[in-house]
Coordinates of C-alpha atoms in Angstrom, one line a residue:
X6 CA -54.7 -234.6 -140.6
X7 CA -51.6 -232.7 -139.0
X8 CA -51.1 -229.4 -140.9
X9 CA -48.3 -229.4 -143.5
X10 CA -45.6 -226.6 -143.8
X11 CA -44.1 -225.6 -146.4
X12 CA -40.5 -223.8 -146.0
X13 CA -40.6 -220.3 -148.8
X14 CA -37.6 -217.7 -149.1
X15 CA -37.3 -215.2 -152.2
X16 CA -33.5 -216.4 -152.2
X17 CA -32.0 -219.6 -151.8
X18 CA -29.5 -218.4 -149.1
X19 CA -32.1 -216.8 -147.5
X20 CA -34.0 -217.5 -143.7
X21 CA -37.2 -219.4 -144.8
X22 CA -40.8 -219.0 -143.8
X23 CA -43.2 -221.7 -143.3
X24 CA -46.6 -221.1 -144.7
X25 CA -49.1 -223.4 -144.2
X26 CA -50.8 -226.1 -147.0
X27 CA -54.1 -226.8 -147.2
X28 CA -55.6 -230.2 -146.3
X29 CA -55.5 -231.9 -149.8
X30 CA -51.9 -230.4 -149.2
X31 CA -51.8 -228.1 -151.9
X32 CA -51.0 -224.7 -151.2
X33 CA -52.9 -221.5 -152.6
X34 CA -50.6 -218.8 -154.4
X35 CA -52.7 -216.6 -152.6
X36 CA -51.2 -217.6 -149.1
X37 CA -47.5 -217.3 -150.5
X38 CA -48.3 -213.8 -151.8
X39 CA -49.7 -212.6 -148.8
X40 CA -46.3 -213.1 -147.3
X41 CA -44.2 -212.3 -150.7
X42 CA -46.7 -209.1 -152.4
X43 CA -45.7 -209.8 -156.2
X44 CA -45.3 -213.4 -156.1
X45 CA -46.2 -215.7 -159.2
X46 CA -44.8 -219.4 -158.2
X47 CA -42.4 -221.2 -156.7
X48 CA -39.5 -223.2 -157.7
X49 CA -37.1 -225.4 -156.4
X50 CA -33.3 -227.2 -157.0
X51 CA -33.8 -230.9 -157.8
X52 CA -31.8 -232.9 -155.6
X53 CA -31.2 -235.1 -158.4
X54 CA -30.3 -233.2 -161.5
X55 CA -29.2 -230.1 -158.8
X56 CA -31.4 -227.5 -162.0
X57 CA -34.3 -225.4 -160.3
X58 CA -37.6 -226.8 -161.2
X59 CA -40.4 -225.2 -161.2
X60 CA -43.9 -226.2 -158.7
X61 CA -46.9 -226.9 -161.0
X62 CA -49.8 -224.5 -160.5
X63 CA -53.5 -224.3 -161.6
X64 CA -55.7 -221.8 -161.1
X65 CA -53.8 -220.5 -158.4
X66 CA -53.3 -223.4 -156.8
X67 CA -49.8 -224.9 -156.3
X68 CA -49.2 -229.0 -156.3
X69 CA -46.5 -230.3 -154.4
X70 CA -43.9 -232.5 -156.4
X71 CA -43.9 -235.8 -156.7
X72 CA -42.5 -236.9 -153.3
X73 CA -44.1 -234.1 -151.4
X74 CA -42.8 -230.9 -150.1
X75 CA -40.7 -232.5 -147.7
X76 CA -38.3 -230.2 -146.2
X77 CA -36.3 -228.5 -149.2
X78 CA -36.6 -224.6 -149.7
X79 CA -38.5 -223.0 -152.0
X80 CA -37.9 -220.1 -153.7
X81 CA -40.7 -217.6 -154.8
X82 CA -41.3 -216.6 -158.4
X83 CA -41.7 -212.6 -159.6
X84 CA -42.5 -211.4 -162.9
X85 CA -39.7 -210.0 -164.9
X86 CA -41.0 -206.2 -164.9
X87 CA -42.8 -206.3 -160.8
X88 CA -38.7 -207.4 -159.9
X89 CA -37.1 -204.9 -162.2
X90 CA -39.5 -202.5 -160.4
X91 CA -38.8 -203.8 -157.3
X92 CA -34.8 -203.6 -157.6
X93 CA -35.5 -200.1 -158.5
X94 CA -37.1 -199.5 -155.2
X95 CA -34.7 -200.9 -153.5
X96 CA -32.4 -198.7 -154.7
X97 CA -34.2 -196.0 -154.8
X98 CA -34.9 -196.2 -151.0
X99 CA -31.0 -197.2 -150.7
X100 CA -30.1 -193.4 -151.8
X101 CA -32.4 -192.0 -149.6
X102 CA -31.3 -193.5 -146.7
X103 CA -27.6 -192.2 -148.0
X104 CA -28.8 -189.0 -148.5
X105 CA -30.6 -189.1 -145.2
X106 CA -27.1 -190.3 -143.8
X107 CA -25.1 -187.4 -145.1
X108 CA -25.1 -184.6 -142.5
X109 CA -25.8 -180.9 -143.5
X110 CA -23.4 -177.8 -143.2
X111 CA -23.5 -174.6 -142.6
X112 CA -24.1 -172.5 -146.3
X113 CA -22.5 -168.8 -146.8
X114 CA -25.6 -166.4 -148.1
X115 CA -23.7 -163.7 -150.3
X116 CA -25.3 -160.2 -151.2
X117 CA -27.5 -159.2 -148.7
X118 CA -29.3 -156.4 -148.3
X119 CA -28.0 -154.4 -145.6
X120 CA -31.8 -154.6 -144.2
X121 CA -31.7 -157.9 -144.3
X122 CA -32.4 -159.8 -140.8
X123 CA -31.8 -162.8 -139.0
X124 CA -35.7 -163.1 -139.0
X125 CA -36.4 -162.3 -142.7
X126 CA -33.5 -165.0 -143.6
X127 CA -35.0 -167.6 -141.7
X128 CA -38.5 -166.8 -143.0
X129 CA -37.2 -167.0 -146.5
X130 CA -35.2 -170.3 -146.1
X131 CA -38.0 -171.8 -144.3
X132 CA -40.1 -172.7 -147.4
X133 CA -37.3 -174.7 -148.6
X134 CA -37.2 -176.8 -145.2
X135 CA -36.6 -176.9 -141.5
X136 CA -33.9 -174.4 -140.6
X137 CA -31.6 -175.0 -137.5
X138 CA -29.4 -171.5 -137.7
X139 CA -29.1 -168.3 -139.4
X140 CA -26.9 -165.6 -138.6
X141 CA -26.1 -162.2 -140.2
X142 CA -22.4 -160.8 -139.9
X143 CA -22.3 -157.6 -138.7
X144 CA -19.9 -155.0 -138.3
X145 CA -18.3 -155.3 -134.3
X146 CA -18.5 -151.2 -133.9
X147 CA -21.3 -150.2 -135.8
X148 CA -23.6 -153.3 -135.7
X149 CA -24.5 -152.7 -139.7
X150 CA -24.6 -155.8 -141.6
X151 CA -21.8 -156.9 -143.7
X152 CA -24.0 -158.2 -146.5
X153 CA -23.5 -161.9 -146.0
X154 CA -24.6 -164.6 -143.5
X155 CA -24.8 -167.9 -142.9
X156 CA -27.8 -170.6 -142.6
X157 CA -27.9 -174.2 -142.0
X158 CA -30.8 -176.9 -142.3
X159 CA -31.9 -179.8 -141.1
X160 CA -32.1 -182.3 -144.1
X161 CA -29.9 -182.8 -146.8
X162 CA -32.1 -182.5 -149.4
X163 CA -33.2 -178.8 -148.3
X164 CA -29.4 -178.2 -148.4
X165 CA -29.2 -179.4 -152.5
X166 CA -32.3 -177.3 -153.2
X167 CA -30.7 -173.8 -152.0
X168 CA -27.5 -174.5 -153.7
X169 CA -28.7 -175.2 -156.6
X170 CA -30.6 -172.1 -157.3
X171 CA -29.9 -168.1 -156.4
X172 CA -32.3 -166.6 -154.0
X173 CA -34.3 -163.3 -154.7
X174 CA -34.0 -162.2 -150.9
X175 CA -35.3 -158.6 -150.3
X176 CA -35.7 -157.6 -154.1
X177 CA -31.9 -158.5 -154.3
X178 CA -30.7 -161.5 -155.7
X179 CA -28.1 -163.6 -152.9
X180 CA -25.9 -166.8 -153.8
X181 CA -26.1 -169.5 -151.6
X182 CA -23.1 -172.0 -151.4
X183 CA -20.8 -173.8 -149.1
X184 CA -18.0 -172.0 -147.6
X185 CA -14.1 -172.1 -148.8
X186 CA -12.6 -173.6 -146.2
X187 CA -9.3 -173.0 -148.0
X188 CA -9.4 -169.8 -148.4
X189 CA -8.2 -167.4 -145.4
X190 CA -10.8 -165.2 -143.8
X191 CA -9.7 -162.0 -145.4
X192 CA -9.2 -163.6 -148.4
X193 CA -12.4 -163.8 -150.8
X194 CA -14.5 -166.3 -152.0
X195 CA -13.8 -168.1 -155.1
X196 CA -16.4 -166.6 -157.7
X197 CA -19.0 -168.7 -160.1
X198 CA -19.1 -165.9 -162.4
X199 CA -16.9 -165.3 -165.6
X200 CA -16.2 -162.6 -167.9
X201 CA -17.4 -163.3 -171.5
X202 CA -15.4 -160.8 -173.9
X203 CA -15.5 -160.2 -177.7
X204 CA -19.1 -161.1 -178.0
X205 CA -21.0 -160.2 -181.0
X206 CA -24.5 -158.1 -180.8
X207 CA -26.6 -161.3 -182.2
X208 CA -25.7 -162.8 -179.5
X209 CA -28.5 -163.5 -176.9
X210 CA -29.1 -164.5 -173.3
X211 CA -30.6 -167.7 -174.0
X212 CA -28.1 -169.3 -176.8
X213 CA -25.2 -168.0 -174.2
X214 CA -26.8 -170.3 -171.6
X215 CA -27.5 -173.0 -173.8
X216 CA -23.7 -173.2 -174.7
X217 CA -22.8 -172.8 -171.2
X218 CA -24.5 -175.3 -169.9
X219 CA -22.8 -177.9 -171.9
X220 CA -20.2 -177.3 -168.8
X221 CA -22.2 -177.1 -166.0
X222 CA -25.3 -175.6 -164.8
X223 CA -25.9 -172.0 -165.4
X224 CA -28.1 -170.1 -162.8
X225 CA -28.0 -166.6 -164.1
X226 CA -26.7 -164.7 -168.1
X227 CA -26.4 -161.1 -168.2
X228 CA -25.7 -159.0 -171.3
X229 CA -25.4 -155.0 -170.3
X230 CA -27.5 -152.7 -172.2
X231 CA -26.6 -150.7 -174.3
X232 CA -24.6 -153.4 -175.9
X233 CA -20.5 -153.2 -175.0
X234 CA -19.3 -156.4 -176.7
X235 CA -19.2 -158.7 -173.2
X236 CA -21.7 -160.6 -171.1
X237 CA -21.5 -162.2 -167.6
X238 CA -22.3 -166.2 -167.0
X239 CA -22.8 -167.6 -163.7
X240 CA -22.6 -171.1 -162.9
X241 CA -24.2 -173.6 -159.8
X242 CA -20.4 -174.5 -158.9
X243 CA -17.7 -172.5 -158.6
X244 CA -15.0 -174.5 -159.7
X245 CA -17.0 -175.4 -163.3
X246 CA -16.2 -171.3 -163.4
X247 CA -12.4 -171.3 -162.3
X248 CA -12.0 -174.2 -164.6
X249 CA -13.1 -171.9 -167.9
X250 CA -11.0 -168.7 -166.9
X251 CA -8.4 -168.2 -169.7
X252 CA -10.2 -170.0 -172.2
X253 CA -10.8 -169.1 -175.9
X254 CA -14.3 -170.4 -177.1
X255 CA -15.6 -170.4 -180.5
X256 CA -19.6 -169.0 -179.7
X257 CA -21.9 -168.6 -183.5
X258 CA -18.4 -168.7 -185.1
X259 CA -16.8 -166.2 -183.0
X260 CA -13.8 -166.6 -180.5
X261 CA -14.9 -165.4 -176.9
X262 CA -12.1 -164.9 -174.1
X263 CA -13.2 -166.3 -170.7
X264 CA -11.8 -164.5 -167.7
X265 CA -12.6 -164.1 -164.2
X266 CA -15.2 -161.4 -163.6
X267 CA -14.2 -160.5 -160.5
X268 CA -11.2 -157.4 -160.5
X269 CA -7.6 -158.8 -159.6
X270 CA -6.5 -156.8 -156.5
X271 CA -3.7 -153.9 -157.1
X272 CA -5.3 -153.7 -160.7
X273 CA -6.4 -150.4 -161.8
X274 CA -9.8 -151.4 -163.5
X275 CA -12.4 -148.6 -164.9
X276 CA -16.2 -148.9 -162.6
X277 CA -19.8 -147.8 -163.6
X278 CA -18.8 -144.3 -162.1
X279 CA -16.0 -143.3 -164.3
X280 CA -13.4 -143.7 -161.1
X281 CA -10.4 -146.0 -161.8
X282 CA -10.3 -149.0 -159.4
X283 CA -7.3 -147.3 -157.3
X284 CA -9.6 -144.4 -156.6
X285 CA -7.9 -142.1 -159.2
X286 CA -11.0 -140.5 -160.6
X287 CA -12.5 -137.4 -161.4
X288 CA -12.6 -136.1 -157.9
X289 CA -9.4 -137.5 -156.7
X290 CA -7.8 -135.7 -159.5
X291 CA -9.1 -132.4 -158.3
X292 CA -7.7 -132.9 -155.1
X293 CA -4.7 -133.7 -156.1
X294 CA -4.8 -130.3 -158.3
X295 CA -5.7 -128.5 -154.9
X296 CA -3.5 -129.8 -153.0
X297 CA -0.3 -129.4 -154.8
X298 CA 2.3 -126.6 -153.9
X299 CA 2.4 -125.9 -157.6
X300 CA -1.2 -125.0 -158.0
X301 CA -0.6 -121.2 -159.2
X302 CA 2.1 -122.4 -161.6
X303 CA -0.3 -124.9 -163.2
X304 CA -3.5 -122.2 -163.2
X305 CA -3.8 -122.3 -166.6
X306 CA -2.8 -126.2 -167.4
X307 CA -5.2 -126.5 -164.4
X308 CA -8.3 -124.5 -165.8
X309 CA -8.3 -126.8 -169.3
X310 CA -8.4 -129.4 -167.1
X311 CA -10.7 -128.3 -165.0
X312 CA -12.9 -127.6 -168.2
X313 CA -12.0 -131.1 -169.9
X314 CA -13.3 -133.0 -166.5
X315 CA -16.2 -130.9 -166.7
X316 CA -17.5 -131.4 -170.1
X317 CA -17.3 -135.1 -169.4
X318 CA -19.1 -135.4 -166.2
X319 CA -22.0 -134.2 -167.0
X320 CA -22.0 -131.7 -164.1
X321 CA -24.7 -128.6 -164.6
X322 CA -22.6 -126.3 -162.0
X323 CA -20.0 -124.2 -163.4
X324 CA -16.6 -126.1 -163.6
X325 CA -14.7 -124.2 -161.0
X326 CA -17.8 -124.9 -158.7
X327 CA -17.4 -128.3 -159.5
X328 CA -14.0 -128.6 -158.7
X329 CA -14.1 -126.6 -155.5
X330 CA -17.5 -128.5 -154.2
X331 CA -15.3 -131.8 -154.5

């Protein structure tokens, strides 16, 4: 008896495959699902009534209709949760092949250490993937570092990972993220972290990043110790941070201004060391005292100032020693 084939596809529109019967002509489910994993049945569209129909099977042995398997297509049966699995494969797979598609770019690393090298960069990036380039700027005259640089890797996926997170690099702590390439080169980089004022003293770290979040992710919450009524919240993505500058938030029942937390150029803002922003401190201010063609006429204006400056500074020289050392 000449072997019998019968034509199997998972879709109607599909390219068929034969797979062979058996010589009573049946054909064993395990033969179809060697060739379809998953597969439960078959069925086919009636040529008469034009409704799929489904083949007859008994202990794992299909029986071929009533006119024989002749030469119609038929189409193989899944379970309802092995496809739903299956489709989730498939698309599963489908991103990764997107993601494999997408083509990596070169990442800016800010807040270096100045001892940071090209070698210590790439041996830190490495554990997050295979890198292709790192570079450290450096000064053109003096070869010292600028404190930022640039790294690129080989799969997308490595790329998402540094984004995402900041990067303890040299006991310092670095933000990783793509260039603005609408900035100008002098110009600086758009910043992911804001200024929280009026904050209250019960607030904490964690219930600041939990509100944050509900905007974006938040990578890093800092409240200054002693307390002085503002905290700092950095964000994954920059623009989730331009987006909240100006705002007025209500935090545990209290309004909070959002600002930009980096100073606005030509501002005179007040830093850590007591100077002003425009360099107008302490020591400037003795200079300028100095310097002045008026200094005998201000002697004594000058010594209570002299004194004042003193007193706050902190200083343990005498104040005219302090004055003439700087």
């Amino acid at each position: 008896m000449a072997e019998v084939y019968v034509r199997v596809a998972e879709e109607e529109n599909e390219e068929p495959m034969e797979i062979p019967s058996e010589d009573d002509g049946t054909v064993l489910l395990s033969t179809v699902s060697a060739q379809f994993p998953g597969a439960c049945g078959l069925r086919f569209r009636s040529p008469v009534s034009q409704c799929m129909r489904g083949v007859r099977i008994v202990e794992g042995v299909l029986h071929a209709p009533e006119t024989g398997w002749g030469n119609m297509v038929y189409v193989v049966n899944y379970p309802k949760d092995n496809k739903r699995k299956m489709e989730e494969i498939d698309a599963s797979s489908a991103v990764k092949m997107k993601r494999g598609d997408m083509k990596t770019s070169d990442l800016i690393v800010l807040g270096l250490p100045w001892k940071t090298t090209e070698q210590d960069l790439k041996d830190y990036f490495s554990t997050f993937g295979e890198v292709i380039m790192v570079q450290v700027k450096r000064d053109g005259r003096s070869g010292n570092s600028k404190g930022f640089g640039f790294v690129r890797f080989t799969e997308y996926e490595s790329q998402e990972k540094v984004i995402a997170q900041r990067h303890m690099i040299d006991g310092r702590w670095c933000d990783c993220k793509f260039p603005n390439s609408k900035q100008g080169p002098d110009e600086p980089l758009r910043s992911r972290k804001v200024f929280v004022g009026r904050c209250t003293e019960d607030m904490t770290t964690d219930e600041l990043r939990q509100f944050f979040m509900q905007y974006g992710e938040v990578t890093d919450v800092f409240i200054p110790k002693p307390f002085r009524a503002f905290a700092f919240v950095t964000f994954a993505d920059d623009q989730v941070a331009q987006s909240l500058c100006g705002e007025d938030l209500i935090i545990k029942g209290v309004s909070v201004h959002i600002s930009n937390a980096e100073p606005k150029h030509g501002n005179r803002q007040f830093d850590r060391t007591g100077r002003f922003g425009n360099g107008f401190g302490t020591v400037s201010f003795c200079t300028f005292l100095k310097k002045t063609r008026h200094w005998k006429l201000l002697t004594v204006l000058g010594n209570f100032i002299i004194l004042y400056i003193f007193l706050h500074s902190g200083s343990r020289t005498s104040p005219f020693s302090f004055c003439k050392s700087n």
